[in-house]
Tab-separated table of C-alpha atoms in Angstrom:
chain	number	residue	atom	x	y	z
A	541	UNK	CA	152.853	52.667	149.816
A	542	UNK	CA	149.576	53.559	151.870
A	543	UNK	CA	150.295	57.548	150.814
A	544	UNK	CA	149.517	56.360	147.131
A	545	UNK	CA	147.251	53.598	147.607
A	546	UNK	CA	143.867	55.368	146.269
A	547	UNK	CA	140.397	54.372	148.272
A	548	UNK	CA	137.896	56.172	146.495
A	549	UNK	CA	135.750	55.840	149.220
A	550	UNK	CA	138.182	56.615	152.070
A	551	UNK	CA	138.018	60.247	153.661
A	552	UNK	CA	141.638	61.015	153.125
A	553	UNK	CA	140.729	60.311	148.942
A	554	UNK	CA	137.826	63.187	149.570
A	555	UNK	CA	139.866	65.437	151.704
A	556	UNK	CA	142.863	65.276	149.254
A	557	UNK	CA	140.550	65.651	146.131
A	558	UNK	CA	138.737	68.738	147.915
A	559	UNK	CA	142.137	70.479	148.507
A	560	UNK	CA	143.290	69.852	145.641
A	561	UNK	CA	140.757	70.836	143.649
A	562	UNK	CA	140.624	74.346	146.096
A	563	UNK	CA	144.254	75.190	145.344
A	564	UNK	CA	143.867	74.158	141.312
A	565	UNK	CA	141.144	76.804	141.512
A	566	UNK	CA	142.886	79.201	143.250
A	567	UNK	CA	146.125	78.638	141.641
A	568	UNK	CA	144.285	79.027	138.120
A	569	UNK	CA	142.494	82.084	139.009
A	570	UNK	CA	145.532	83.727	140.362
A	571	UNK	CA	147.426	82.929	137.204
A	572	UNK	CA	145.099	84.500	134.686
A	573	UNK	CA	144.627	87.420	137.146
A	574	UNK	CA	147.843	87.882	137.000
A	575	UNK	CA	148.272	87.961	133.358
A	576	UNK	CA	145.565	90.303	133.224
A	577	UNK	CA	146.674	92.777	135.657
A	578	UNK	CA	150.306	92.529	134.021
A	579	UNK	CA	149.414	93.523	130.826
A	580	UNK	CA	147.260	96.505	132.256
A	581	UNK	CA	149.502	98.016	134.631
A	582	UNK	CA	152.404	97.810	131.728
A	583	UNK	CA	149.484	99.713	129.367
A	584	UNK	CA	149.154	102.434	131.873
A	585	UNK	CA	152.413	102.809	132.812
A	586	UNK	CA	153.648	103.621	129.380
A	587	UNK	CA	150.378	105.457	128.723
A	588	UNK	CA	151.451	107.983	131.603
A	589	UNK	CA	154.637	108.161	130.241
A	590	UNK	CA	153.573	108.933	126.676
A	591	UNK	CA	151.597	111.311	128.007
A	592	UNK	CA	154.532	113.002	130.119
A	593	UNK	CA	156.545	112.585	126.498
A	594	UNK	CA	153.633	114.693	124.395
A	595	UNK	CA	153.371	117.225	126.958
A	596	UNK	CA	157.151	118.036	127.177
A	597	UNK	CA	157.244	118.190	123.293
A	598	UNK	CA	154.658	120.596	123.199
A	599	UNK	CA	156.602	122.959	125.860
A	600	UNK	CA	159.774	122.972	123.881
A	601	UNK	CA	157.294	123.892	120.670
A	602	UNK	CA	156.433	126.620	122.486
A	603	UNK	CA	160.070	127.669	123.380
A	604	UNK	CA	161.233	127.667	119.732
A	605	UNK	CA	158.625	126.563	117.011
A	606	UNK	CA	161.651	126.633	114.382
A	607	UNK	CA	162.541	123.318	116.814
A	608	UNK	CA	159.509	121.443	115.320
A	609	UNK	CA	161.528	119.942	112.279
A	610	UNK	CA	164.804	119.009	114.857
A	611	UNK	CA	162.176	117.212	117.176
A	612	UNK	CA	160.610	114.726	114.768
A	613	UNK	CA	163.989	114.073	113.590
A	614	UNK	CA	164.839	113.485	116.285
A	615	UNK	CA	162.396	111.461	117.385
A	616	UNK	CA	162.665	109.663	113.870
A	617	UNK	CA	166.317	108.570	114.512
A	618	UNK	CA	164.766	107.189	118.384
A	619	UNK	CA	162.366	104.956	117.115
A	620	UNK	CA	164.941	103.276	115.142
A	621	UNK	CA	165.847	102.625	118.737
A	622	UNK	CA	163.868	102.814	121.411
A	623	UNK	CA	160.524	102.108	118.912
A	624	UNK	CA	158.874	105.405	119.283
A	625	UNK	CA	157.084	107.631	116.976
A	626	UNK	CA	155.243	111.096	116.547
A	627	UNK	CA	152.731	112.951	114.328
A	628	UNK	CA	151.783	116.410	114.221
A	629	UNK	CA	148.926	118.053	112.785
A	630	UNK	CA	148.667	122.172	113.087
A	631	UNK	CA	147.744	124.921	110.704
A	632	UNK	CA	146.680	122.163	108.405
A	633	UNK	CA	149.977	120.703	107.713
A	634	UNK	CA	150.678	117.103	109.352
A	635	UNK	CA	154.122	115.797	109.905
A	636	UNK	CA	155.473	112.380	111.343
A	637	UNK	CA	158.624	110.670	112.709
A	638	UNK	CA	158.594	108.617	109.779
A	639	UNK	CA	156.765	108.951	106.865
A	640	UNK	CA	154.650	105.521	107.313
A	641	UNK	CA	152.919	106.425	109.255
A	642	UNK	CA	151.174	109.425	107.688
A	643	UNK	CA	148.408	107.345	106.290
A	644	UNK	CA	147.876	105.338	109.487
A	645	UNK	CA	147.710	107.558	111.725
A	646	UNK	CA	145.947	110.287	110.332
A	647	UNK	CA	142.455	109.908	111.310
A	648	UNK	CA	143.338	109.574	115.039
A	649	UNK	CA	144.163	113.548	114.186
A	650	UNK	CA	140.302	114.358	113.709
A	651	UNK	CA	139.223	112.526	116.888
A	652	UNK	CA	138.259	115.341	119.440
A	653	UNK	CA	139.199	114.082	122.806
A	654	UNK	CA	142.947	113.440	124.636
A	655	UNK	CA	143.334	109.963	125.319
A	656	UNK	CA	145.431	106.850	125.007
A	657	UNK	CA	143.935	104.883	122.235
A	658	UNK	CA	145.511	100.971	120.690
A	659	UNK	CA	146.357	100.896	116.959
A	660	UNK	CA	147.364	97.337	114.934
A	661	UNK	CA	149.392	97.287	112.067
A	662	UNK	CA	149.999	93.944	110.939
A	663	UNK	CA	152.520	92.368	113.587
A	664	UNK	CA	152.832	95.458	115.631
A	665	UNK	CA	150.417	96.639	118.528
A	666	UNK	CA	151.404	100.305	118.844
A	667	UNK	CA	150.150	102.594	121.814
A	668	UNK	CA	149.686	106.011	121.020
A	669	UNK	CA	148.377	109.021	122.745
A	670	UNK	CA	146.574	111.848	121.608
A	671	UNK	CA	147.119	115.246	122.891
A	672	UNK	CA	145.162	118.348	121.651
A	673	UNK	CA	146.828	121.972	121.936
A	674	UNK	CA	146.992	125.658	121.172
A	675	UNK	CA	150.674	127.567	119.093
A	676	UNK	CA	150.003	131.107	118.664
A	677	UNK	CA	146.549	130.457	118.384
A	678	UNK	CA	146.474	127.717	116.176
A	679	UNK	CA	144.938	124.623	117.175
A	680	UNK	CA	147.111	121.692	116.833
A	681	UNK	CA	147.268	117.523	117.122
A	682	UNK	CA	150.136	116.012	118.723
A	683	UNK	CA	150.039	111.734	118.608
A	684	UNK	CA	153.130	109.916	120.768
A	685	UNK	CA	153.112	106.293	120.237
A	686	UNK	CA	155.507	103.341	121.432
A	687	UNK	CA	155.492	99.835	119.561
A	688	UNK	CA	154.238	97.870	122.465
A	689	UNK	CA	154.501	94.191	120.565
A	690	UNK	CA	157.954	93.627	122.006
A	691	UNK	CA	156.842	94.637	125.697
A	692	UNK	CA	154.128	92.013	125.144
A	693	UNK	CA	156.231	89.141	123.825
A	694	UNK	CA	158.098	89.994	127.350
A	695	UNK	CA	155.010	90.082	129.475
A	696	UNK	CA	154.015	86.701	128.311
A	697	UNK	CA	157.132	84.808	128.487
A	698	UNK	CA	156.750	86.772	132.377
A	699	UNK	CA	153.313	84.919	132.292
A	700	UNK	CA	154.504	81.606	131.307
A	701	UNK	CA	157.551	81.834	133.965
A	702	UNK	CA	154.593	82.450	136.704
A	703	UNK	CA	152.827	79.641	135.451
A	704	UNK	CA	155.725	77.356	135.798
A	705	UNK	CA	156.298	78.470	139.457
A	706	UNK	CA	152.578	78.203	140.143
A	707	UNK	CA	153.007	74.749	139.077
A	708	UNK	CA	155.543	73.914	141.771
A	709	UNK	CA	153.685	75.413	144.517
A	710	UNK	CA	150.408	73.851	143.709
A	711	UNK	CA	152.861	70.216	143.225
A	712	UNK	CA	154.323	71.228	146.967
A	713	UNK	CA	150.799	72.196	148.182
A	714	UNK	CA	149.185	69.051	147.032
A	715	UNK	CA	152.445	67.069	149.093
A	716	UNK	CA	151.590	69.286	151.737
A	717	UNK	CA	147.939	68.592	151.797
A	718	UNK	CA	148.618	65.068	151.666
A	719	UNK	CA	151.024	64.760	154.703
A	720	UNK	CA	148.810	66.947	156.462
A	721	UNK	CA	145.622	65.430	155.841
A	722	UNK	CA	147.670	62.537	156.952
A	723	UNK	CA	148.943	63.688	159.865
A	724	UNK	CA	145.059	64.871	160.520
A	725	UNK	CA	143.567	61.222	160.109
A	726	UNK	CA	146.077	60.202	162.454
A	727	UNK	CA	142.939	60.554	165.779
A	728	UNK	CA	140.896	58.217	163.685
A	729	UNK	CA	143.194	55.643	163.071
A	730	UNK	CA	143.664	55.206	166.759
A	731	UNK	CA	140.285	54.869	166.837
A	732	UNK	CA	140.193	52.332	164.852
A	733	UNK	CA	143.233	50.422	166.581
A	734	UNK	CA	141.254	50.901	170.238
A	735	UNK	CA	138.004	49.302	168.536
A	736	UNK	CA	140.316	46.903	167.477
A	737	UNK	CA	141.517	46.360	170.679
A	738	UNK	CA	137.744	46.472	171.983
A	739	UNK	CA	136.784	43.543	169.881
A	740	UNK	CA	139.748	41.432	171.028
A	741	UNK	CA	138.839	42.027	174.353
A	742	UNK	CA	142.025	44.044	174.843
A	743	UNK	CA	140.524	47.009	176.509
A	744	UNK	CA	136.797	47.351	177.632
A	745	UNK	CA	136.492	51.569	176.962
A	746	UNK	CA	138.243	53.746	174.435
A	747	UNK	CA	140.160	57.010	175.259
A	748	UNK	CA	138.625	60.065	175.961
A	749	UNK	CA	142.150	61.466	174.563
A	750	UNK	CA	140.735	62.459	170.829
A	751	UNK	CA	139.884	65.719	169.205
A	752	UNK	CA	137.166	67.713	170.305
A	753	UNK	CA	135.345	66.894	166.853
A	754	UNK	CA	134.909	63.006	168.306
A	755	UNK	CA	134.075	63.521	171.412
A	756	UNK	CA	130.646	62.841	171.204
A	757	UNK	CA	131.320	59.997	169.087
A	758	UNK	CA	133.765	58.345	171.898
A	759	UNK	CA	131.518	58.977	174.967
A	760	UNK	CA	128.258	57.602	172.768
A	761	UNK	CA	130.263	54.023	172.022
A	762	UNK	CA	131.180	54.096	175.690
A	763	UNK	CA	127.613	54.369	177.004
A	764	UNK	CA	127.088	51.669	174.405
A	765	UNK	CA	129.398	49.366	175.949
A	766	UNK	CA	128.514	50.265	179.624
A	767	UNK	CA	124.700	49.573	178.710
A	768	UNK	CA	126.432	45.872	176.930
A	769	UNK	CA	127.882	45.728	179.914
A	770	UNK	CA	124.591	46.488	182.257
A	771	UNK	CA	122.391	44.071	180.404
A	772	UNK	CA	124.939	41.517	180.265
A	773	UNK	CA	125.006	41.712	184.318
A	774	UNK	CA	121.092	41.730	184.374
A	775	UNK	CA	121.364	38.405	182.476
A	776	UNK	CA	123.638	37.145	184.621
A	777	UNK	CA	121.833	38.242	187.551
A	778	UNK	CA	118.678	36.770	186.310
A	779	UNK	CA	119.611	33.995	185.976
A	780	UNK	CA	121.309	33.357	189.059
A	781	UNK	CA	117.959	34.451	190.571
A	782	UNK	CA	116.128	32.347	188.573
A	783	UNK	CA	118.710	29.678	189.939
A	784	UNK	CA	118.054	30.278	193.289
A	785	UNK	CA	114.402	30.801	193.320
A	786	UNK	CA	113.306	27.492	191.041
A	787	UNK	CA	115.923	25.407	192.803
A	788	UNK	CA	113.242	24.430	195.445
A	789	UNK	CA	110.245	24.606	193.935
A	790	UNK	CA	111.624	22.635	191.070
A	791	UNK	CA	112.958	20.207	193.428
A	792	UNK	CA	109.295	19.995	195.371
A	793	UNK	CA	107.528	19.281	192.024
A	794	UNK	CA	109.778	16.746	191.302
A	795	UNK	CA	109.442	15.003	194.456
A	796	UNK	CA	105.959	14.465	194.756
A	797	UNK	CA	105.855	13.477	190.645
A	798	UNK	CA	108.353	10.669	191.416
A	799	UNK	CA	106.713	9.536	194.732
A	800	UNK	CA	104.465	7.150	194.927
A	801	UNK	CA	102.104	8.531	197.383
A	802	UNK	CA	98.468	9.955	195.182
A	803	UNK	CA	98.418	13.000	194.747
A	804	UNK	CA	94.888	14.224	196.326
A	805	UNK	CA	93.249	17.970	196.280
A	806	UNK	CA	95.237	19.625	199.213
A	807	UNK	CA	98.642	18.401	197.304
A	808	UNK	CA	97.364	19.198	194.229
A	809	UNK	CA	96.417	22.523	195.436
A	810	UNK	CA	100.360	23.345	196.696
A	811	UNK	CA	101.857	21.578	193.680
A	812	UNK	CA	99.659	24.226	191.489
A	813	UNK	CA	100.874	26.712	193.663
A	814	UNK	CA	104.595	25.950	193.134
A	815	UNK	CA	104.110	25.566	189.622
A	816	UNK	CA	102.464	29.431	189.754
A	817	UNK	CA	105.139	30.944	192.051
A	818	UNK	CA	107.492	29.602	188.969
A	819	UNK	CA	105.588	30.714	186.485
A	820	UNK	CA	105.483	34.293	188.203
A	821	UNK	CA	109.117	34.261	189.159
A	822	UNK	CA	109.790	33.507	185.179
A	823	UNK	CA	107.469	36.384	184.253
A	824	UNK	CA	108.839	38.417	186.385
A	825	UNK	CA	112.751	38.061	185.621
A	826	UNK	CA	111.691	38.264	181.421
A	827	UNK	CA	110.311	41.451	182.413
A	828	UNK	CA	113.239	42.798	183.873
A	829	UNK	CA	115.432	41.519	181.196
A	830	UNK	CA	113.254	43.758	178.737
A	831	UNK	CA	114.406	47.082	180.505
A	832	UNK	CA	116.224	48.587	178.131
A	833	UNK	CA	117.248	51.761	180.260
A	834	UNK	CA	118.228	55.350	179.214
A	835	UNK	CA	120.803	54.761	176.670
A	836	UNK	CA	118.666	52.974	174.405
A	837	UNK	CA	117.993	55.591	172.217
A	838	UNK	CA	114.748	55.090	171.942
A	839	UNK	CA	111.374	57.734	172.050
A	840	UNK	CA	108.105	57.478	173.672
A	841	UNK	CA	104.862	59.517	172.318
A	842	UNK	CA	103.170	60.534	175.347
A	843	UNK	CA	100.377	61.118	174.250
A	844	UNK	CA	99.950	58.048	172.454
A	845	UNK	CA	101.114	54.988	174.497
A	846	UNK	CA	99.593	56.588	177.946
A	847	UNK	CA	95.915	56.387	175.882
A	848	UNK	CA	96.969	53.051	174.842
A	849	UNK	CA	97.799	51.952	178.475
A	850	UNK	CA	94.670	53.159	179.723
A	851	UNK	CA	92.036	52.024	177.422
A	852	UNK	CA	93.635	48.404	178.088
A	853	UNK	CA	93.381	48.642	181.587
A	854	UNK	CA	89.705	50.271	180.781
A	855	UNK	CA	89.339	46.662	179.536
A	856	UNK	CA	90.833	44.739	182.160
A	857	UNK	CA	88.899	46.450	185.095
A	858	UNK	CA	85.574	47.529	183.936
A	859	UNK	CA	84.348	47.761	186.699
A	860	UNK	CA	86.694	50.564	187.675
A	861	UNK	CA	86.694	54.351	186.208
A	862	UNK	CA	90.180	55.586	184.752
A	863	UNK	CA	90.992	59.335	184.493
A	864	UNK	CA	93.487	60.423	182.746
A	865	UNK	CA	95.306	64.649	182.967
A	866	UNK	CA	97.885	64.734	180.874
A	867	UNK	CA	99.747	68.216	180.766
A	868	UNK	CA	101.957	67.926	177.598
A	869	UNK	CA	100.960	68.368	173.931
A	870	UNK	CA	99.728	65.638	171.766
A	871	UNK	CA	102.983	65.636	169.479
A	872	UNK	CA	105.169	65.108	172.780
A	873	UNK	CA	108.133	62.794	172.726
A	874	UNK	CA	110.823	62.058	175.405
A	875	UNK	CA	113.544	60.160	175.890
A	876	UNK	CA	112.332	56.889	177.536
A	877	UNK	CA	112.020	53.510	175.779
A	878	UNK	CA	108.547	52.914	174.797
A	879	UNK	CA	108.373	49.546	176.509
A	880	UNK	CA	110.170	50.780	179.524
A	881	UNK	CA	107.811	53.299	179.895
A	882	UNK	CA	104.615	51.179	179.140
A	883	UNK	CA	106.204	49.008	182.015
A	884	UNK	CA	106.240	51.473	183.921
A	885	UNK	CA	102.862	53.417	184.244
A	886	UNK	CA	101.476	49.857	183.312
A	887	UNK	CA	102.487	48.372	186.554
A	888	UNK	CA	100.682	51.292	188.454
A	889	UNK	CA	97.756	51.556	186.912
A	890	UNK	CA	97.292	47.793	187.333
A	891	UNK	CA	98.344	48.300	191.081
A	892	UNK	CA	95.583	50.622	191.317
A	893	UNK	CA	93.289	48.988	189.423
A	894	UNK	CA	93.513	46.017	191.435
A	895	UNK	CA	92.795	47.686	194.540
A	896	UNK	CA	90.660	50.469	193.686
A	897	UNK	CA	86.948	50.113	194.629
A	898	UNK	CA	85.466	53.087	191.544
A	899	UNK	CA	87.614	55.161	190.726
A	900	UNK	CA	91.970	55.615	189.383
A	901	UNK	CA	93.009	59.096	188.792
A	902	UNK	CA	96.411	59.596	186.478
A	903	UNK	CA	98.501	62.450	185.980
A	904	UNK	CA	101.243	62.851	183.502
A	905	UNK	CA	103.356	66.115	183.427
A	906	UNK	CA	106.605	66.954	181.400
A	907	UNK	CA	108.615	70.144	182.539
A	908	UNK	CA	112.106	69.197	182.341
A	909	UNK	CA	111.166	65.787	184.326
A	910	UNK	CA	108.467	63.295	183.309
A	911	UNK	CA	106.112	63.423	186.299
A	912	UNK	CA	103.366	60.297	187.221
A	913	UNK	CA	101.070	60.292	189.901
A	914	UNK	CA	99.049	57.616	189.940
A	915	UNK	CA	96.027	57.342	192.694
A	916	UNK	CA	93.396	55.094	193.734
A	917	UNK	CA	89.928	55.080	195.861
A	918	UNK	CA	90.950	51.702	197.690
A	919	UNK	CA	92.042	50.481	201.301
A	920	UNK	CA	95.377	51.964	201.093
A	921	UNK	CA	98.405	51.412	202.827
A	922	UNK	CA	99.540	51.953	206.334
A	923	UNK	CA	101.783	54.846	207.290
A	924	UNK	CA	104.212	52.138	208.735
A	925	UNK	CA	103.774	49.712	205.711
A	926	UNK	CA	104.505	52.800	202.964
A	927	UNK	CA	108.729	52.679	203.469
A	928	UNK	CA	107.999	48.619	202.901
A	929	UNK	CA	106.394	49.299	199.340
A	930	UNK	CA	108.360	48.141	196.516
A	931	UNK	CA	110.828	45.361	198.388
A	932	UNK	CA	111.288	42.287	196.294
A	933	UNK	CA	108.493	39.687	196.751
A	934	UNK	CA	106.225	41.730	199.519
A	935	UNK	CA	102.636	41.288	199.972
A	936	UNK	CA	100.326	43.446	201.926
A	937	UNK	CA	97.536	41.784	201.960
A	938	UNK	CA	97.190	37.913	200.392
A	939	UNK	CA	93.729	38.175	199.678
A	940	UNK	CA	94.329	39.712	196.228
A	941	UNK	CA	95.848	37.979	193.393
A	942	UNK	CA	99.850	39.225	192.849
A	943	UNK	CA	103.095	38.019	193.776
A	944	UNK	CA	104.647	41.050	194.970
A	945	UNK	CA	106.906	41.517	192.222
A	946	UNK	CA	105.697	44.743	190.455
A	947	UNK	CA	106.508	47.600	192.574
A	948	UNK	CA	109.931	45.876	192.840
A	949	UNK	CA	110.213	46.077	189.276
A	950	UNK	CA	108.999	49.267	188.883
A	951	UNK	CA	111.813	50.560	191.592
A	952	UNK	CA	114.471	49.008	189.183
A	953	UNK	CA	113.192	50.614	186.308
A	954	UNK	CA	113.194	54.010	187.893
A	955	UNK	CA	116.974	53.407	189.291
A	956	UNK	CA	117.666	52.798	185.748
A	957	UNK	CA	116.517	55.885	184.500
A	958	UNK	CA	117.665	58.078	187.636
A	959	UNK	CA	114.410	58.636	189.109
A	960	UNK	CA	112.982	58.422	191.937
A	961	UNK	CA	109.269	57.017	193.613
A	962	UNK	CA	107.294	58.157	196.371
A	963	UNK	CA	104.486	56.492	198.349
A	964	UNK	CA	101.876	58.291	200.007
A	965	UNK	CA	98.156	58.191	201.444
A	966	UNK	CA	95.917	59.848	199.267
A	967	UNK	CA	93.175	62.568	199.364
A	968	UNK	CA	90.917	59.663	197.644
A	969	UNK	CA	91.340	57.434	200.542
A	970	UNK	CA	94.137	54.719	198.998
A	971	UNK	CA	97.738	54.887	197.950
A	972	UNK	CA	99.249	57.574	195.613
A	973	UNK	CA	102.017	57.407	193.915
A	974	UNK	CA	104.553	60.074	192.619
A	975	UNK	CA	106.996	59.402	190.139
A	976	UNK	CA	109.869	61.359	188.815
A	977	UNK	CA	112.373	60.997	185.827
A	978	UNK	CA	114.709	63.622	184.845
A	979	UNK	CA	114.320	63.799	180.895
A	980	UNK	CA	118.310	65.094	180.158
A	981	UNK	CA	118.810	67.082	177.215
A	982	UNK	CA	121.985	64.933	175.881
A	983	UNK	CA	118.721	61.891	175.466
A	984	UNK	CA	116.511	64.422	173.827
């Protein structure tokens, strides 16, 4: 019952309605074709031979001209037979098969030209060729004609036979079509069972097994359930180290609320201080959760957002000069989340802005790879402390405001997208930093 259930929006509906449609055409067109061509080979192949006919009557003229009379008598008694006729016109006097067709076919005589030429008489379509020759020097006008109504009648009940048969190939085509349009569809309705199967948490990928044409199709849902997958471990992750880190903080808060000892500066001092480290520890885990990661599908205008990024930091420092190279064209897109990438060049320009004393010089480059370098006029780091950068939670110096948590975020986000981050001393006297993402052409 599903082969004649009709979805008019289904693609076996289309695909059947397409084929169908092709082979009615082409069935159609061959048919009249065919009709066509039928009817003018059959015209030419008893004009040659009408010709053939004329020409050998005019030879045996030739042999014997006392013939003439036997000829068309001859040819008189034929047509009661095999429906053929003649007319001759030389020395002035005309004569004919049959006397009929004297006044029918007498001005075809004056026509100056050899040729096969179509003649209607009421019910019969006669075919008739005109020959023009020389007896003894007289010029003369031999016409050969064949009654070519009855080899009609024949050619279209031949036409009508076709058309039957055409219409039982283009009935088995159609079956054909179907079963193998079927047959075709088969790929996608396994599809459909293994997303089935996906939802009921029966399987956790599809098969690569399909046809070439879904290919791209199956490995797209499967980076979409491997990036469910991801995020749903970050969550988890998060908040197991949200877990772990509040637990005692939480649990020091609540102490020295429910005690009964007052609370003077020095405690309230600490108790702020736990409160911050949670607050910072909650910032910090919400901004990991945001990383959306390379799969996301998602573009970033250079351009745009990096102009964005700086005039805000412009706003938060000051103080501090921002420089910005960027060697890409204004239009320029590539394949990074805009908030993943605002994340990212956001966390070291305010790194550098925090510790630069004038100036923070940014480049941005795009040659296959997305390229950062980020460096600052500050203190710097220590060639021993460099391989520390970036480990959860580490502080260099506690003087300045920051929980360590940045560069540690930043080294997640670059994992994510496959990159990689270097720390180094630089020329300007404080840290530089060199970042590298590999922009793949199946994100572009």
């Amino acid at each position: 019952m599903s082969l004649l259930r009709i979805d008019w929006r289904s693609l076996r509906f289309r695909l059947l309605v397409w084929l169908s449609g092709i082979a009615i055409l082409v069935m159609g067109t061959t048919w009249l074709l065919h009709g066509i061509l039928l009817e003018n080979l059959a015209r030419d192949f008893l004009g040659e031979r009408l010709e053939r006919e004329a020409r050998h009557a005019i030879e045996q003229l030739r042999q014997d001209r006392q013939s003439t009379p036997v000829v068309l008598d001859s040819a008189s008694r034929g047509f009661q037979i095999f429906h053929h006729l003649y007319v001759l016109g030389i020395g002035g006097d005309t004569t004919a098969s049959d006397e009929r067709w004297l006044d029918a076919l007498t001005p075809l005589l004056e026509e100056s030209d050899d040729a096969l030429v179509e003649v209607r008489l009421g019910e019969r379509h006669l075919l008739i060729y005109r020959l023009h020759f020389a007896l003894d020097g007289e010029p003369g006008v031999l016409l050969v004609g064949e009654d070519f109504s009855q080899i009609e009648a024949g050619l279209q009940q031949l036409h009508w036979w076709v058309a039957a048969i055409a219409l039982g190939l283009l009935a088995l085509l159609v079956t054909l079509n179907l079963l193998a349009v079927n047959r075709g569809l088969i790929p996608l309705s396994r599809l459909r069972d293994q997303l089935g199967q996906l939802q009921a948490g029966e399987r956790d990928r599809l098969s690569p097994d399909v046809p070439s044409e879904l290919d791209s199709l199956v490995i797209q849902l499967n980076h979409f359930m491997d990036e469910i997958d991801s995020r749903l471990q970050r969550s988890r992750d998060s908040v197991a180290n949200l877990s772990h880190a509040l637990k005692t903080p939480l649990a020091a808060v609540t102490q020295v609320l429910r005690g009964s000892r007052p609370i003077d500066d020095e405690r309230r001092r600490k108790l702020v201080q736990r409160l911050e480290d949670i607050h910072a520890q909650l910032n910090a885990e919400l901004r990991r959760s945001r990383i959306a990661g390379p799969n996301a599908g998602r573009m970033t205008f250079l351009h745009r957002d990096a102009c964005r990024l700086l005039e805000m930091f412009r706003g938060l420092y000051p103080d501090k000069r921002f420089d910005l190279v960027l060697s890409a064209e204004k239009g320029t897109r590539i394949p990074i989340e805009s908030q993943d990438f605002s994340e990212m060049l956001g966390i070291l320009l305010d790194n550098a802005g925090k510790w630069a004393n004038n100036d923070v010089h940014c480049r941005l480059e795009v040659s296959g790879v997305l390229r950062m370098i980020v460096e600052d006029d500050g203190p710097g780091v220590t060639g021993e402390d460099l391989p520390r950068l970036g480990q959860r939670g580490l502080r260099l110096d506690e003087h300045h405001p920051g929980y360590g948590l940045g560069l540690s975020i930043l080294a997640q986000l670059v994992s994510r997208y496959s990159g990689q981050v270097r720390f180094d001393i630089s020329p300007l006297g404080g840290l530089r930093v060199d970042l590298t993402i590999p922009l793949k052409e199946s994100f572009l």
